[in-house]
Short mmCIF file of N, CA and C in Angstrom, two decimals:
data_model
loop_
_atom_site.label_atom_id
_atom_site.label_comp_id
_atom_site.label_asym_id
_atom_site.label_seq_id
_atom_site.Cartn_x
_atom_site.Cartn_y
_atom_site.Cartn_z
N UNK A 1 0.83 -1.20 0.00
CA UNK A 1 0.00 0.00 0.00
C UNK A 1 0.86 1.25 0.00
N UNK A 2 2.20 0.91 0.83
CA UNK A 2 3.01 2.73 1.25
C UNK A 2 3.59 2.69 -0.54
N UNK A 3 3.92 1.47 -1.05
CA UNK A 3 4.66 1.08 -2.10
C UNK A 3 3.85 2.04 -3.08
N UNK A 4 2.65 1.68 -3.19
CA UNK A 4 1.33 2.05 -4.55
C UNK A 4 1.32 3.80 -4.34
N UNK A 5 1.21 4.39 -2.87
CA UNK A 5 1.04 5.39 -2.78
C UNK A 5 2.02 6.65 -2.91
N UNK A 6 3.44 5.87 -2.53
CA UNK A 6 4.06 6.77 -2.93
C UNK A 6 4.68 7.12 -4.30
N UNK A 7 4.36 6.05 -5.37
CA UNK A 7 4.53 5.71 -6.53
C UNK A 7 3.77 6.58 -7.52
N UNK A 8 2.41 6.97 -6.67
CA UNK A 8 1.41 7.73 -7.42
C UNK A 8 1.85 9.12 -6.86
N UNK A 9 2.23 9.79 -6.10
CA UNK A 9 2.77 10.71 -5.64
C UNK A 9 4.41 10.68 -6.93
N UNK A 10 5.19 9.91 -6.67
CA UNK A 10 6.26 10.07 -7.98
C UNK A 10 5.51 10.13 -9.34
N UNK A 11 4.69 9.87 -9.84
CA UNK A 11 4.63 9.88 -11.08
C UNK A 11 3.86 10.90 -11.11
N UNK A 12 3.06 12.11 -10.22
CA UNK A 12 2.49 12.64 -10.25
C UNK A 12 3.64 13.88 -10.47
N UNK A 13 4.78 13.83 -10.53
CA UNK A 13 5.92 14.64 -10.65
C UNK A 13 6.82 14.23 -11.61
N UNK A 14 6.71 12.77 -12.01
CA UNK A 14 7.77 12.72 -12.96
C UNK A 14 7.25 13.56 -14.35
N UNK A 15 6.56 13.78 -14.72
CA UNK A 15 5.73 14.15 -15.98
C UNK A 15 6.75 15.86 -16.20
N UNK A 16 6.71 16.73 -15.00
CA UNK A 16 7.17 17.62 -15.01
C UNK A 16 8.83 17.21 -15.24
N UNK A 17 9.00 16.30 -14.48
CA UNK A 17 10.93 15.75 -14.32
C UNK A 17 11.37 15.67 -15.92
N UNK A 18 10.59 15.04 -16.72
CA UNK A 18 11.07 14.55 -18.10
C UNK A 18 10.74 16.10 -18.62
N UNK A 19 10.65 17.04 -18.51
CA UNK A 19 10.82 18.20 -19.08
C UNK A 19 11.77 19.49 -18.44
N UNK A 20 12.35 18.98 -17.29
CA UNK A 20 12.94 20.02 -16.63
C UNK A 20 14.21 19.98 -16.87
N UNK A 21 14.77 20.98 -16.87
CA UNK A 21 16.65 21.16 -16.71
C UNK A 21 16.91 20.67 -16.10
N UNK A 22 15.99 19.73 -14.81
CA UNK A 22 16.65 19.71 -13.38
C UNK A 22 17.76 18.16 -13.99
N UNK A 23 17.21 17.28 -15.36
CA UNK A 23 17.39 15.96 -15.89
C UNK A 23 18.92 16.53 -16.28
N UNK A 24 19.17 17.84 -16.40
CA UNK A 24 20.27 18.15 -17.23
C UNK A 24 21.02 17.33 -18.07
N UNK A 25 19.70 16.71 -18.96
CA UNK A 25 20.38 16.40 -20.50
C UNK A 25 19.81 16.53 -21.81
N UNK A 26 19.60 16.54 -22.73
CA UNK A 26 18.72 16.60 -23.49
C UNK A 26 18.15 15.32 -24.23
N UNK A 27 19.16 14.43 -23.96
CA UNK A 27 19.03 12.94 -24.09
C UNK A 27 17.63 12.64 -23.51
N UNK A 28 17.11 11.84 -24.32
CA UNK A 28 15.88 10.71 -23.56
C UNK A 28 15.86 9.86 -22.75
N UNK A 29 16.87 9.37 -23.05
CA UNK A 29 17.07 7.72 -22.71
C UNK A 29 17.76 8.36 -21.05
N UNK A 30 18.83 9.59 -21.19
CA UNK A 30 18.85 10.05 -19.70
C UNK A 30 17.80 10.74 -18.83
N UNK A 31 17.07 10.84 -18.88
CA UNK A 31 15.67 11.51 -18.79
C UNK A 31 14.82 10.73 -18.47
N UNK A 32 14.79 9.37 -19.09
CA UNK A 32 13.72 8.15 -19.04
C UNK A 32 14.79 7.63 -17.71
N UNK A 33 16.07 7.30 -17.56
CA UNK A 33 16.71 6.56 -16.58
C UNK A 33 16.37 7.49 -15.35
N UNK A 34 16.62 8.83 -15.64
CA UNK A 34 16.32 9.78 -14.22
C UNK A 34 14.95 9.30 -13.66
N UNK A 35 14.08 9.19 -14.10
CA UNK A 35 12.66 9.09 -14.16
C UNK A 35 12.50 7.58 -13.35
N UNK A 36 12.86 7.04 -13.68
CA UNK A 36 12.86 5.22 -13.66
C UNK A 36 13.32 5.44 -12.29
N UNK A 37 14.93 5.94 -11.92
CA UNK A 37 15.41 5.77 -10.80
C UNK A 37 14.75 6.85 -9.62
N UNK A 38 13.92 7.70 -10.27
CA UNK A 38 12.95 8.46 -9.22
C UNK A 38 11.83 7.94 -8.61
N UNK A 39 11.45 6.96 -9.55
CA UNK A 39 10.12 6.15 -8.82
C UNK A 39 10.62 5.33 -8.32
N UNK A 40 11.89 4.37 -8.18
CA UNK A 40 12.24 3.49 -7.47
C UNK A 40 12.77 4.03 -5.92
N UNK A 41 13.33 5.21 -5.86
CA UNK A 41 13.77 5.34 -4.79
C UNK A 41 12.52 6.19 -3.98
N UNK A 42 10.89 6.51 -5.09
CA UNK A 42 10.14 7.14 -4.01
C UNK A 42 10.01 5.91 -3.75
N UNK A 43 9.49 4.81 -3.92
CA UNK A 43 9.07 3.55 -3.61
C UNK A 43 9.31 2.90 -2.55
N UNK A 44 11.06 3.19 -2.82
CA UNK A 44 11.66 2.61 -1.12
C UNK A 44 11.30 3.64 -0.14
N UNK A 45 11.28 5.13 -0.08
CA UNK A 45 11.08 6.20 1.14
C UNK A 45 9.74 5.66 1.23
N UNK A 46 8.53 5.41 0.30
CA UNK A 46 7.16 5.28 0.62
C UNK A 46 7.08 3.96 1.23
N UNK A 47 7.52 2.75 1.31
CA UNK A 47 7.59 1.74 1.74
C UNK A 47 8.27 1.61 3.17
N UNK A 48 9.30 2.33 3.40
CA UNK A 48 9.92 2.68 4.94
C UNK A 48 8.57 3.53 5.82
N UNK A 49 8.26 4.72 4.66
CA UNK A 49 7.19 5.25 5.84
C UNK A 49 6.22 4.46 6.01
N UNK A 50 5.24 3.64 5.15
CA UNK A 50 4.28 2.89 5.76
C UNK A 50 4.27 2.08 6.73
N UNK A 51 5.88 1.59 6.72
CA UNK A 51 6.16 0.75 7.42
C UNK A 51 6.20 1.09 8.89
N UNK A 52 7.08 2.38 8.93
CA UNK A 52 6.82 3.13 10.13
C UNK A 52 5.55 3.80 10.58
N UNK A 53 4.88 3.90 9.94
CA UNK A 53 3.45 4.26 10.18
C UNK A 53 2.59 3.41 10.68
N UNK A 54 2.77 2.20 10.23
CA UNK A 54 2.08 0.76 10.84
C UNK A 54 2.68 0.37 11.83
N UNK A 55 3.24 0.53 12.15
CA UNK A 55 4.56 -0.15 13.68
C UNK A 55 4.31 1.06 14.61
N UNK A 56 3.83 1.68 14.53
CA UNK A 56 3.56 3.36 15.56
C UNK A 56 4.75 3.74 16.07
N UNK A 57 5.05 4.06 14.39
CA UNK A 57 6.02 5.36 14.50
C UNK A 57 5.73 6.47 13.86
N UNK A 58 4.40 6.95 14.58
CA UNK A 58 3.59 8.56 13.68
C UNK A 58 4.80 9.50 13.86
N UNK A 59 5.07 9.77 15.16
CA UNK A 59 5.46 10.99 15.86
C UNK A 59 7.01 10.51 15.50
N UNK A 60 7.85 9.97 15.05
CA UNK A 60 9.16 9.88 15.17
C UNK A 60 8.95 10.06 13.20
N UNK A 61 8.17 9.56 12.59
CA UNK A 61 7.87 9.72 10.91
C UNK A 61 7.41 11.38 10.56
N UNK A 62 6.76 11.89 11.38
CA UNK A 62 6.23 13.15 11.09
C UNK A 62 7.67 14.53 11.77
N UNK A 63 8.44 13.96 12.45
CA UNK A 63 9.44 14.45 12.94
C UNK A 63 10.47 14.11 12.02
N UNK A 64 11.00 13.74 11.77
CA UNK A 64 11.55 13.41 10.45
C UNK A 64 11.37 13.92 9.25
N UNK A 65 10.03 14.00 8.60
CA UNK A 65 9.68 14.61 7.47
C UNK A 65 9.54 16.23 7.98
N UNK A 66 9.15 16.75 9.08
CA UNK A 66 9.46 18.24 9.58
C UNK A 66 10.43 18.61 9.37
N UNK A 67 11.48 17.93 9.63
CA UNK A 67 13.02 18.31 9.19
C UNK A 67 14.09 18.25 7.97
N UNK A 68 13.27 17.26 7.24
CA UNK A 68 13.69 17.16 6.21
C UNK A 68 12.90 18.11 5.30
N UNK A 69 12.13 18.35 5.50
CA UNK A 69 10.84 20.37 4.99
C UNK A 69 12.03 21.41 4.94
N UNK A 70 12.28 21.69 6.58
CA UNK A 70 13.01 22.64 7.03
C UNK A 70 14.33 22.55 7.16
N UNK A 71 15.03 21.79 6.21
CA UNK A 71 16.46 21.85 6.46
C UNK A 71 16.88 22.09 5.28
#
């Protein structure tokens, strides 16, 4: 479920990624790999938080993502 959700949250951004400078290339195929390796690694952060979210770790997950906002 953290897997599906944060996946839809990445692809809800990659669309913009395959058009941004941020890919800095003009290549596709680097652009398509940026992309690929962006949903895999939201996948793993979305899969750690569910995980911590189900094990009741709200307050140590929401402390964490506060800081990673503000830093």
């Amino acid at each position: 479920m953290g897997i599906l959700y944060e996946m839809l949250i990445t692809l809800t951004c990659s669309p913009a990624m395959l058009f941004s400078s941020f890919a800095g290339s003009d290549d596709p195929v680097f652009r398509f790999t940026f992309v690929i390796l962006e949903i895999l690694i939201g996948a793993l952060v979305g899969s750690a938080s569910y995980w911590w979210w189900r094990n009741g770790y709200r307050q140590r997950l929401f402390a964490t993502g506060f800081f990673i906002l503000t830093h």
